[in-house]
Coordinates of C-alpha atoms in Angstrom, one line a residue:
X1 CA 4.0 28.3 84.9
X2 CA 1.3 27.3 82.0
X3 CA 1.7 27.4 78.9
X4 CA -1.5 29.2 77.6
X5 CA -3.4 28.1 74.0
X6 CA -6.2 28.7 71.5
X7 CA -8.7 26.0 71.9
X8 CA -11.6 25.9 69.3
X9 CA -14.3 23.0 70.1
X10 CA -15.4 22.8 66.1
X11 CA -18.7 21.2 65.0
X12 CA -21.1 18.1 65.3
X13 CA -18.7 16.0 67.8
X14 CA -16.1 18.2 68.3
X15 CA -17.5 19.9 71.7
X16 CA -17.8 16.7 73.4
X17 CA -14.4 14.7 72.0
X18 CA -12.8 18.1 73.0
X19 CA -14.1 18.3 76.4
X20 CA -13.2 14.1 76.9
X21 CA -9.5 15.0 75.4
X22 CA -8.7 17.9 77.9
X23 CA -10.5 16.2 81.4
X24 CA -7.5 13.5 80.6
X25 CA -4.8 16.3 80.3
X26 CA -6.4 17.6 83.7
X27 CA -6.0 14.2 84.9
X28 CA -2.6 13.6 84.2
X29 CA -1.8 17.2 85.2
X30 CA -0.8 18.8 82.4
X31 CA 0.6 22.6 82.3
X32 CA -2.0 23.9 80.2
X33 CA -4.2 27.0 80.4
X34 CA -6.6 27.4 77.9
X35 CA -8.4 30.3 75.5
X36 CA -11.7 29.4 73.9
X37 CA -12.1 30.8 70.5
X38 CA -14.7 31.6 68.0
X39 CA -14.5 29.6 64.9
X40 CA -16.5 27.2 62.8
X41 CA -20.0 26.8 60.7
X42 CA -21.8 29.0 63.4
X43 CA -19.7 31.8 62.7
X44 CA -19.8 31.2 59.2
X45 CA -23.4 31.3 59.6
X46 CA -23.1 34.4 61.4
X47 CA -21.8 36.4 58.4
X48 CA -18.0 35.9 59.4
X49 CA -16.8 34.7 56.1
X50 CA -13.4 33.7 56.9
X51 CA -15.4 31.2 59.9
X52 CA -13.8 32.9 62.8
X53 CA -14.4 36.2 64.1
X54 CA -11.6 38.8 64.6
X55 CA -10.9 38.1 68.2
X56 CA -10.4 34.6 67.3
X57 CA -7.7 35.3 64.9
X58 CA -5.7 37.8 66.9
X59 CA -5.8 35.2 70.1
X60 CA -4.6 32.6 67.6
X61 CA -1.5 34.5 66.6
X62 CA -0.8 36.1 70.2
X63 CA -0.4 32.5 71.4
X64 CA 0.9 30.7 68.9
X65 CA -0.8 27.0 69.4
X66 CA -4.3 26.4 68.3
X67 CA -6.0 23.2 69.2
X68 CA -8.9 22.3 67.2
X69 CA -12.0 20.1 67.1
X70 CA -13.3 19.1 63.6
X71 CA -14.5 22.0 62.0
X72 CA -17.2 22.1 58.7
X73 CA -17.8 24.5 56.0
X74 CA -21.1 25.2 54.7
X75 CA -21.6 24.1 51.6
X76 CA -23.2 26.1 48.4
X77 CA -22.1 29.3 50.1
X78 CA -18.7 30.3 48.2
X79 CA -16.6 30.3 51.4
X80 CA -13.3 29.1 51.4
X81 CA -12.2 25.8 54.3
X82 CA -11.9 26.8 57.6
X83 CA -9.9 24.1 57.9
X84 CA -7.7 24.6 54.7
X85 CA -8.1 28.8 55.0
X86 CA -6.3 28.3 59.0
X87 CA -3.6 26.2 57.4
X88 CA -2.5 28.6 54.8
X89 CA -2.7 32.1 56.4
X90 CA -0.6 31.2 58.9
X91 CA 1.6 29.8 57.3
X92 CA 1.8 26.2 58.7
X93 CA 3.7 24.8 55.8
X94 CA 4.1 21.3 56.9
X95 CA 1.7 18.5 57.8
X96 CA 3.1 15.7 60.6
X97 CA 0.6 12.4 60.4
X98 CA 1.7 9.3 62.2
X99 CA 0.1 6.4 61.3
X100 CA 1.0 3.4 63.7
X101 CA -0.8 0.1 64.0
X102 CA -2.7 0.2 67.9
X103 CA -4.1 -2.5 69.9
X104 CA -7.6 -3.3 69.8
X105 CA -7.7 -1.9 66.4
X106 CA -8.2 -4.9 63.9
X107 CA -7.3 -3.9 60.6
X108 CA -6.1 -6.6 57.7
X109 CA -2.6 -5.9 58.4
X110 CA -2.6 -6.4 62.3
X111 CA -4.8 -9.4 61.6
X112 CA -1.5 -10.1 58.9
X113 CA 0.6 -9.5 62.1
X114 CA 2.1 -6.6 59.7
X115 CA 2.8 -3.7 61.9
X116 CA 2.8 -0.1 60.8
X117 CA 4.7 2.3 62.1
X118 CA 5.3 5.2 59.1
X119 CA 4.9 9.2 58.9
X120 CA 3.5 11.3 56.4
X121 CA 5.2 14.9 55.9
X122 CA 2.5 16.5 53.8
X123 CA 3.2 20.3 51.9
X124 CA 0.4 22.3 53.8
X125 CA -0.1 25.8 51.8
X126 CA 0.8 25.6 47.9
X127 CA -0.3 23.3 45.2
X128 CA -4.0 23.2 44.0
X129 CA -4.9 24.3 47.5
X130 CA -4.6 28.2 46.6
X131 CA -7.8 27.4 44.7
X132 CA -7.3 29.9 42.0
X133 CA -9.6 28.4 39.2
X134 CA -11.5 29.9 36.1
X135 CA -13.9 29.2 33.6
X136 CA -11.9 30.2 30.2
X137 CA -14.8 29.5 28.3
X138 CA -18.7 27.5 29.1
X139 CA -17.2 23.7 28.7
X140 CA -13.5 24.6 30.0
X141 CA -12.3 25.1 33.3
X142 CA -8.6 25.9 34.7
X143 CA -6.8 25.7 37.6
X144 CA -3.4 27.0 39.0
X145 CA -1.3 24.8 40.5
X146 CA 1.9 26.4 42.8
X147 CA 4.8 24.8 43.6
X148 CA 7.5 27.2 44.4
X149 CA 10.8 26.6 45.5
X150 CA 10.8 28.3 49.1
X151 CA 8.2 26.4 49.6
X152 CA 9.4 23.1 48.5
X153 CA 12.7 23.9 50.7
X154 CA 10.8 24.7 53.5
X155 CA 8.5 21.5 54.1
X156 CA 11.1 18.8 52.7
X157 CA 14.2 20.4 54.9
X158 CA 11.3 20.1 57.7
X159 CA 10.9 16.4 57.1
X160 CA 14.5 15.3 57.2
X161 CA 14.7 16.8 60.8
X162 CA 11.7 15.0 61.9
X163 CA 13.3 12.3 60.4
X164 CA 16.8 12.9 62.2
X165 CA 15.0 13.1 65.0
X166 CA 13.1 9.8 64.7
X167 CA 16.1 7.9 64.3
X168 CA 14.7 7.0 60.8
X169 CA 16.9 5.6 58.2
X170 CA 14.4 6.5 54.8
X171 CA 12.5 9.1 53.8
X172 CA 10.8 8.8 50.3
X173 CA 10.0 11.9 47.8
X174 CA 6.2 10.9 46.6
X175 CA 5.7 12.7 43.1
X176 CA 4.4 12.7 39.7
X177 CA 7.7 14.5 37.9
X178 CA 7.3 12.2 35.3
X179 CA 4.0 14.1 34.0
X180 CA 4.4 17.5 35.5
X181 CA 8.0 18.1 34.8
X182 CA 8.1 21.7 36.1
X183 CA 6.0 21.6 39.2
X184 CA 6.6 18.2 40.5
X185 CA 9.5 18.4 38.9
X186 CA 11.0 21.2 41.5
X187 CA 9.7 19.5 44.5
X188 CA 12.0 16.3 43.6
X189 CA 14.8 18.8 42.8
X190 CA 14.9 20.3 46.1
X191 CA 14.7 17.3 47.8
X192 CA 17.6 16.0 46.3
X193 CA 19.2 19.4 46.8
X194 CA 18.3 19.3 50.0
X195 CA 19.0 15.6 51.1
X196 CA 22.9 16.4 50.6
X197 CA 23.1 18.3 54.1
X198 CA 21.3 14.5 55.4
X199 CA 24.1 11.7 54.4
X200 CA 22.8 9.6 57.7
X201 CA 18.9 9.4 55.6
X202 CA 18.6 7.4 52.6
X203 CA 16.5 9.9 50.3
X204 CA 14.3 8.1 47.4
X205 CA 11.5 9.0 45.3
X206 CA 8.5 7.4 43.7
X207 CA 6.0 7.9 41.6
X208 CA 2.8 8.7 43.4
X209 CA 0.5 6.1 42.2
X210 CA 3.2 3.5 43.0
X211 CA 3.4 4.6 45.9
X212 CA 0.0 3.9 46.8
X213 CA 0.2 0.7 45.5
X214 CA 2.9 -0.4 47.7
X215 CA 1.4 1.1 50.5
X216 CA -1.6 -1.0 50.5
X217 CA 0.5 -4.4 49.4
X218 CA 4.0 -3.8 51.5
X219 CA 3.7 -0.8 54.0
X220 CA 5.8 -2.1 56.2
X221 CA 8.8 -0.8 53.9
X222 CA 8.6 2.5 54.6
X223 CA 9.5 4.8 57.0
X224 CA 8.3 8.4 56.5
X225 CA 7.2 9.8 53.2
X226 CA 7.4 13.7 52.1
X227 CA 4.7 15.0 49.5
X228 CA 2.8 18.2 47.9
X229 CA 0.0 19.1 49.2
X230 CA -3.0 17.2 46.6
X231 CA -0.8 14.0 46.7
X232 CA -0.4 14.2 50.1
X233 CA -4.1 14.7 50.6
X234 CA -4.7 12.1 49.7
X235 CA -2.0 9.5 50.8
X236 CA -2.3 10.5 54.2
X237 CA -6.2 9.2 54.1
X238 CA -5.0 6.1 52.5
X239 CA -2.8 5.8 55.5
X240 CA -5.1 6.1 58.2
X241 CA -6.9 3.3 56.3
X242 CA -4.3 1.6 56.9
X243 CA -4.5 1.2 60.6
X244 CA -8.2 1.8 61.2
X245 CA -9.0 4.9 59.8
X246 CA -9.3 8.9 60.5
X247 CA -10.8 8.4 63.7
X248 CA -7.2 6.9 64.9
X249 CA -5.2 9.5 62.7
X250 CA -3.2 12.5 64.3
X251 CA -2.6 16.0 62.6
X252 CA -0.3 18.7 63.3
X253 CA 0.0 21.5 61.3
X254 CA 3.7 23.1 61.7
X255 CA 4.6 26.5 61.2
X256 CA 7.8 29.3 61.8
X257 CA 5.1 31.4 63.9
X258 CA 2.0 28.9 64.5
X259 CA 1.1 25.8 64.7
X260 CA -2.2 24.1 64.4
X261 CA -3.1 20.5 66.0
X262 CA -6.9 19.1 65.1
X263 CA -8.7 16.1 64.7
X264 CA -9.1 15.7 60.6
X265 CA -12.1 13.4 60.2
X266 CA -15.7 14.9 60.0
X267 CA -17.6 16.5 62.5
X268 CA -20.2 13.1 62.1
X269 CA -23.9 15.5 62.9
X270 CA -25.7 12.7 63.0
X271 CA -24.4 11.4 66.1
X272 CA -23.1 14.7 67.4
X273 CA -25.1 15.1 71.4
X274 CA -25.6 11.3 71.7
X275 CA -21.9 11.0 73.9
X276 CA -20.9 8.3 71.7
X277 CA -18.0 9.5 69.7
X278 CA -14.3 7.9 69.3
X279 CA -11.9 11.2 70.6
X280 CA -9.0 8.8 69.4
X281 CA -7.8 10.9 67.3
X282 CA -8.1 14.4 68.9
X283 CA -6.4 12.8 71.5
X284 CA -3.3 11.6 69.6
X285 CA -3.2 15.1 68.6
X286 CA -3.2 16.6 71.6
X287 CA -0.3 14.1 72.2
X288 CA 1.8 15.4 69.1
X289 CA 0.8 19.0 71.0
X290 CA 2.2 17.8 74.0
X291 CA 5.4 16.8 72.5
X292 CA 5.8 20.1 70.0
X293 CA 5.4 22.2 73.3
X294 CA 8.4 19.9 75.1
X295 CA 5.9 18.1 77.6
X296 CA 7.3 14.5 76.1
X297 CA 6.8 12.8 79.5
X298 CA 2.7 13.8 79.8
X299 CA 2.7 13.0 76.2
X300 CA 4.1 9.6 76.9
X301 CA 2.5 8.7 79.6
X302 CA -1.0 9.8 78.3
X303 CA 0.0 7.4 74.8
X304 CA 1.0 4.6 77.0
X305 CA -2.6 4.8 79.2
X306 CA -4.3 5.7 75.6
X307 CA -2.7 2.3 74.1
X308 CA -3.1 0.3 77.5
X309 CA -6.8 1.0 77.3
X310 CA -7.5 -0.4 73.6
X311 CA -5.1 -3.4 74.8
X312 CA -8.0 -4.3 77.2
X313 CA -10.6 -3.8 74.9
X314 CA -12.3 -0.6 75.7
X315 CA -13.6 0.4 72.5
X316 CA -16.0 3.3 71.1
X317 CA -19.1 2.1 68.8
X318 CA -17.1 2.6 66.1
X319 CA -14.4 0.0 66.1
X320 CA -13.1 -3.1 68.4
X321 CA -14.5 -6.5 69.6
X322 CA -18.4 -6.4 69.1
X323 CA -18.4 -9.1 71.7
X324 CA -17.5 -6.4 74.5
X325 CA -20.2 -3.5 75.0
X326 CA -18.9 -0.6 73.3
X327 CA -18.4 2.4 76.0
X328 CA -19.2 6.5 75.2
X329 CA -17.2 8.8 74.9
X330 CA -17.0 9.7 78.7
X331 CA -16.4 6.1 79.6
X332 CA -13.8 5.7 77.3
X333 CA -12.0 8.7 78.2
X334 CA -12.5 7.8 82.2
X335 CA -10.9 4.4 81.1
X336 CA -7.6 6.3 79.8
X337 CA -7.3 8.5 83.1
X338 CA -8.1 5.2 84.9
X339 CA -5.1 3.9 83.3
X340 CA -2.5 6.7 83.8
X341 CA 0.3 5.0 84.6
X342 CA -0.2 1.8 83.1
X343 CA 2.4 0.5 79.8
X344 CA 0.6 -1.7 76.8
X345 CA 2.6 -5.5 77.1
X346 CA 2.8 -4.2 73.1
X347 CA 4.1 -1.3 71.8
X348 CA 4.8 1.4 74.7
X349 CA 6.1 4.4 73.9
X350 CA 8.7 6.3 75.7
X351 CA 9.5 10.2 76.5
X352 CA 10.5 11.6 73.2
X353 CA 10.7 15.0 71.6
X354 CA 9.0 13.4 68.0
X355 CA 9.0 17.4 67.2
X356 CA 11.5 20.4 67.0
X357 CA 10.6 21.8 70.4
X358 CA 8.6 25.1 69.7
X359 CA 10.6 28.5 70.2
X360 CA 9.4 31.8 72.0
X361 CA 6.4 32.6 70.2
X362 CA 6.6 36.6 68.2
X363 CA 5.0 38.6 65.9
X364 CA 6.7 39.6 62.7
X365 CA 6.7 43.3 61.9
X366 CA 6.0 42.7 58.1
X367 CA 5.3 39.6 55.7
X368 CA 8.3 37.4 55.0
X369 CA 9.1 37.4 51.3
X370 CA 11.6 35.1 49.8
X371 CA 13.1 34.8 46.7
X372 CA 16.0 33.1 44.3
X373 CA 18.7 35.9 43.5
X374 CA 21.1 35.7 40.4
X375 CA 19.2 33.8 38.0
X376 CA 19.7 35.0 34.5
X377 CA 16.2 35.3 32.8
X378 CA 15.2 35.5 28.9
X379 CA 11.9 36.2 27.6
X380 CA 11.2 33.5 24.4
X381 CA 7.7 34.2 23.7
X382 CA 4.3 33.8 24.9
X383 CA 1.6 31.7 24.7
X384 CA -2.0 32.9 24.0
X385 CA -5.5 31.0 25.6
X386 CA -8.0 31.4 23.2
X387 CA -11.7 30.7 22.7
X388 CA -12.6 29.6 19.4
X389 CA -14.6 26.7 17.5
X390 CA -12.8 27.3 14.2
X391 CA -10.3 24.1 12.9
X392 CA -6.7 24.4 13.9
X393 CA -5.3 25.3 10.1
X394 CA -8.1 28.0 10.4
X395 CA -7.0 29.8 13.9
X396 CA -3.6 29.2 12.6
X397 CA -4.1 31.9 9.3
X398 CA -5.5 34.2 12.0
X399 CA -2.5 33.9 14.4
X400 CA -0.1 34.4 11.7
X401 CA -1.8 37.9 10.5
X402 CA -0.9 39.2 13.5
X403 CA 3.3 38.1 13.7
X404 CA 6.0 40.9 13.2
X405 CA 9.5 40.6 11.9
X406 CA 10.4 39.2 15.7
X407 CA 8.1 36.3 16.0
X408 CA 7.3 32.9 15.2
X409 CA 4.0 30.7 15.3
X410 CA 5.2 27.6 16.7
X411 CA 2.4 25.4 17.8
X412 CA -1.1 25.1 18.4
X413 CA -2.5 22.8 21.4
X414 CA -6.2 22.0 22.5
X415 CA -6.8 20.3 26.0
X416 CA -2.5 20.2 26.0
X417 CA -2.3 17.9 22.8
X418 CA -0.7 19.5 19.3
X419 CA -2.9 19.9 16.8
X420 CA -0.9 22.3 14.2
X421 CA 1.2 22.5 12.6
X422 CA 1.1 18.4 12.9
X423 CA -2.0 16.6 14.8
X424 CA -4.1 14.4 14.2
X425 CA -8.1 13.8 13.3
X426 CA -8.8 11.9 15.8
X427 CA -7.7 14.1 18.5
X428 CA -11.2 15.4 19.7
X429 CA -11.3 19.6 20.3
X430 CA -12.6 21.8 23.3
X431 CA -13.5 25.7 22.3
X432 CA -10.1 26.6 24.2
X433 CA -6.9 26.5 22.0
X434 CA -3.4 27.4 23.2
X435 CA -1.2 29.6 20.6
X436 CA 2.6 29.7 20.6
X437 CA 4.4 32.4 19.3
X438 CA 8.1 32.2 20.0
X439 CA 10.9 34.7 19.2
X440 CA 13.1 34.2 15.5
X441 CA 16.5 33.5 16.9
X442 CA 19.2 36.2 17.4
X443 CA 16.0 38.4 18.0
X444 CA 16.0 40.5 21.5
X445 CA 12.3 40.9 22.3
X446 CA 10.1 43.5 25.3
X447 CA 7.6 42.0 27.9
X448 CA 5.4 45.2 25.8
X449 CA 5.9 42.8 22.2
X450 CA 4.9 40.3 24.2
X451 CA 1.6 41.7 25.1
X452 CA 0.9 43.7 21.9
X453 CA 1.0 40.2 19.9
X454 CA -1.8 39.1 22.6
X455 CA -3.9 42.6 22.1
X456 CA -3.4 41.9 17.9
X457 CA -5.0 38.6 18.5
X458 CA -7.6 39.7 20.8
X459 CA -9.3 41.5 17.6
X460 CA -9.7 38.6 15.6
X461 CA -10.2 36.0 18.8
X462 CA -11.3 36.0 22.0
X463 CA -8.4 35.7 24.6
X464 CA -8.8 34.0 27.7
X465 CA -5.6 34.8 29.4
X466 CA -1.7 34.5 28.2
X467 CA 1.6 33.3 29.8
X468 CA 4.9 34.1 29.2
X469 CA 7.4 32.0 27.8
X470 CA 10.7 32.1 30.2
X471 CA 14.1 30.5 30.4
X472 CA 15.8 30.9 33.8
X473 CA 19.6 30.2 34.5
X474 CA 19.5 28.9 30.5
X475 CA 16.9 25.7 31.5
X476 CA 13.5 26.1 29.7
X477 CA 10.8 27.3 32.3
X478 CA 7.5 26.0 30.2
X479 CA 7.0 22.4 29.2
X480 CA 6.7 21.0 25.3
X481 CA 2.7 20.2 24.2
X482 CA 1.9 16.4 23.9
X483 CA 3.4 15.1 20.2
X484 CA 5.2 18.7 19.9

């Protein structure tokens, strides 16, 4: 019986790497029916603003599986990614990449006779990606960045299976902790938290930019590497530079419900109806497809005639030995069905699961909702976003007239950096000042108090916005200014 799935072409190349990727799973027989869906800049254009129209979307989450060409979002219009919009609203919370180094793609590390042969797990739905951003005044801008701990749980417990079932030894935490101490900070928490139920996996962690510069001078050292979702962004790109580049880079987007495999490089318009695109990496995600839906042996032997081919030199325009004419896009995929069958003399792969096979596909009856029980809160005070181009000393008199019996002003930060009640001249000022007004101690203070000190300061300022100062479980839940 087939296994039905969502298949949406995308833009620029995508129809015709799409079309090339799916006559080789024909070819090598596999047990897939497909469902073409609506999605991309057309619909977009068509006044869908979510770039997919409804049928789409309920296809998508009847079948569970949605393969994807490269998809683009217009630009100037105030729509959210289709691409990043897909990810998070159904929930796909972890990104696979494999990055491995492939014959007949020259890189400085093959020439080096370095291979590589690493993962990327990559955070898919939180961080900066929520894209909730203001404009607290003209010259200042904010944005909210979310970690939460489900989340965190969720995608790092994710990548030491995949790791378990890689036979991998390593997996790496990638972070910045050492800057953002609260939201970095509780992604490296809960990997250490949750590395305890993996004694086999040697669990480290690293400091993000290190990171990248070790992956560019040694990455042959690691094995598979769990990040948030900017950091990871961004190291998985660097990755597929390492071994040629997006165009040999697979994604799969992993989720509870639904899953998402695509091609991540560009939808390239200015070649897109010449035939002369690299499907490359559409099909090494249709491979990681293969695998998630438990077809390892099609998925093997498709890699194996896939790797073969670049062994001999069939090449796309794009990359490989200039000396040999480079083929389109239907003679290189006619060269991988040619070689079904065939094993590279370097590097074959062999039938593997390389994913948690997917379970029966349902539809929850409500949205899931997760949360830490038991932790003791207290209220400490709150801190008040302001616009204002007075001096610090001068927004400080004004922030004192409105303190009660109950309250302390405690500090006064621009751009993060204190400024009062000790600062410096040289630190230069933005119109946007944050002002800290803590609880006396032995004082018991309301979420109301809270807010009435912000209303009080709102006559004599104008406030942006406010957050509430909070210790959970007795550890401090908001982080110290810089020279506080």
């Amino acid at each position: 019986m087939k296994t039905k799935i969502a298949v949406a072409n995308g833009d620029g190349i995508g129809p015709e790497i799409m079309n090339a990727v799916l006559n080789i799973f024909e070819a090598s027989n596999v047990q897939l029916e497909y469902e073409f869906v609506e999605m991309g800049k057309s619909y977009f254009d068509a006044g869908h603003s979510t770039g997919m129209t409804a049928l789409a979307k309920d296809t998508i989450e009847k079948l569970g599986i949605l393969f994807k060409g490269p998809m683009e979002t217009p630009k100037g219009k105030g729509v959210k990614s289709i691409n990043v919009t897909a990810r998070k609203v159904w929930n796909t919370y972890a990104n696979q990449r494999d990055f491995r180094s492939l014959n007949g793609v020259d890189t400085v590390f093959s020439k080096a006779g370095i291979p590589i042969n690493l993962t990327i797990i990559r955070e898919n739905i939180e961080d900066t990606y929520g894209g909730i951003e203001h404009l607290l005044t003209y010259d200042v801008a904010v944005g909210r960045r979310i970690i939460t701990r489900p989340g965190s749980e969720q995608v790092i417990r994710y990548a030491f299976e995949m790791a378990r079932r890689k036979g991998y030894t390593k997996l790496a935490c990638g972070h910045k902790a050492n800057i953002m101490k609260l939201t970095d900070g509780m992604f490296l928490e809960v990997f250490y938290e949750v590395a305890k139920d993996f004694p086999e996996i040697q669990a480290s962690d690293i400091i993000v930019d290190d990171l990248c510069m070790k992956l560019v001078s040694r990455p042959e050292t690691f094995q598979s590497i769990v990040l948030t979702n900017l950091q990871g962004d961004i190291v998985s790109d660097l990755c597929a530079g390492l071994v040629g580049g997006l165009g040999f880079a697979p994604s799969a987007n992993i989720g509870d419900n639904i899953s998402i495999f695509e091609a991540v490089h560009g939808t390239a318009p200015d070649i897109a109806g010449k035939g002369i695109a690299n499907p490359t990496a559409l099909l090494l995600s249709g491979i990681s497809m293969l695998r998630f839906l438990g077809d390892s042996v099609n998925a093997a032997k498709i890699e194996n005639a896939l790797l073969y081919t670049l062994e001999q030199g069939v090449h796309t325009g794009d990359f490989g030995d200039k000396t040999i004419p480079a083929s389109n896009t239907t003679e290189f995929a006619n060269a991988v069905i040619a070689n079904l069958g065939q094993t590279p003399a370097n590097g074959a792969v062999v039938a593997t699961q390389g994913f948690e096979e997917r379970g029966e596909a349902f539809k929850p009856l409500k949205n899931k909702l997760t949360s830490t029980a038991g932790i003791e809160e207290e209220m400490i005070g709150i801190d008040v976003f302001v616009q204002s181009d007075l001096q610090p000393a001068e927004l400080a008199e004004l922030a004192k007239a409105v303190l009660t019996d109950n309250f302390n002003l405690v500090m006064i930060s621009n751009r993060g950096t204190q400024v009062w009640p000790t600062g410096s001249i040289f630190t230069e000022l933005v119109n946007e000042y944050r002002v800290r007004f803590e609880k006396k101690d032995g004082k018991a203070i309301t979420q109301k108090e809270l807010l009435l000190i912000a209303a009080e300061f709102s006559d004599k300022v104008k406030v942006c916005s406010a957050e509430f100062l909070m210790n959970f479980g007795g550890k401090i839940g908001y982080t110290l200014a810089q020279g506080q």
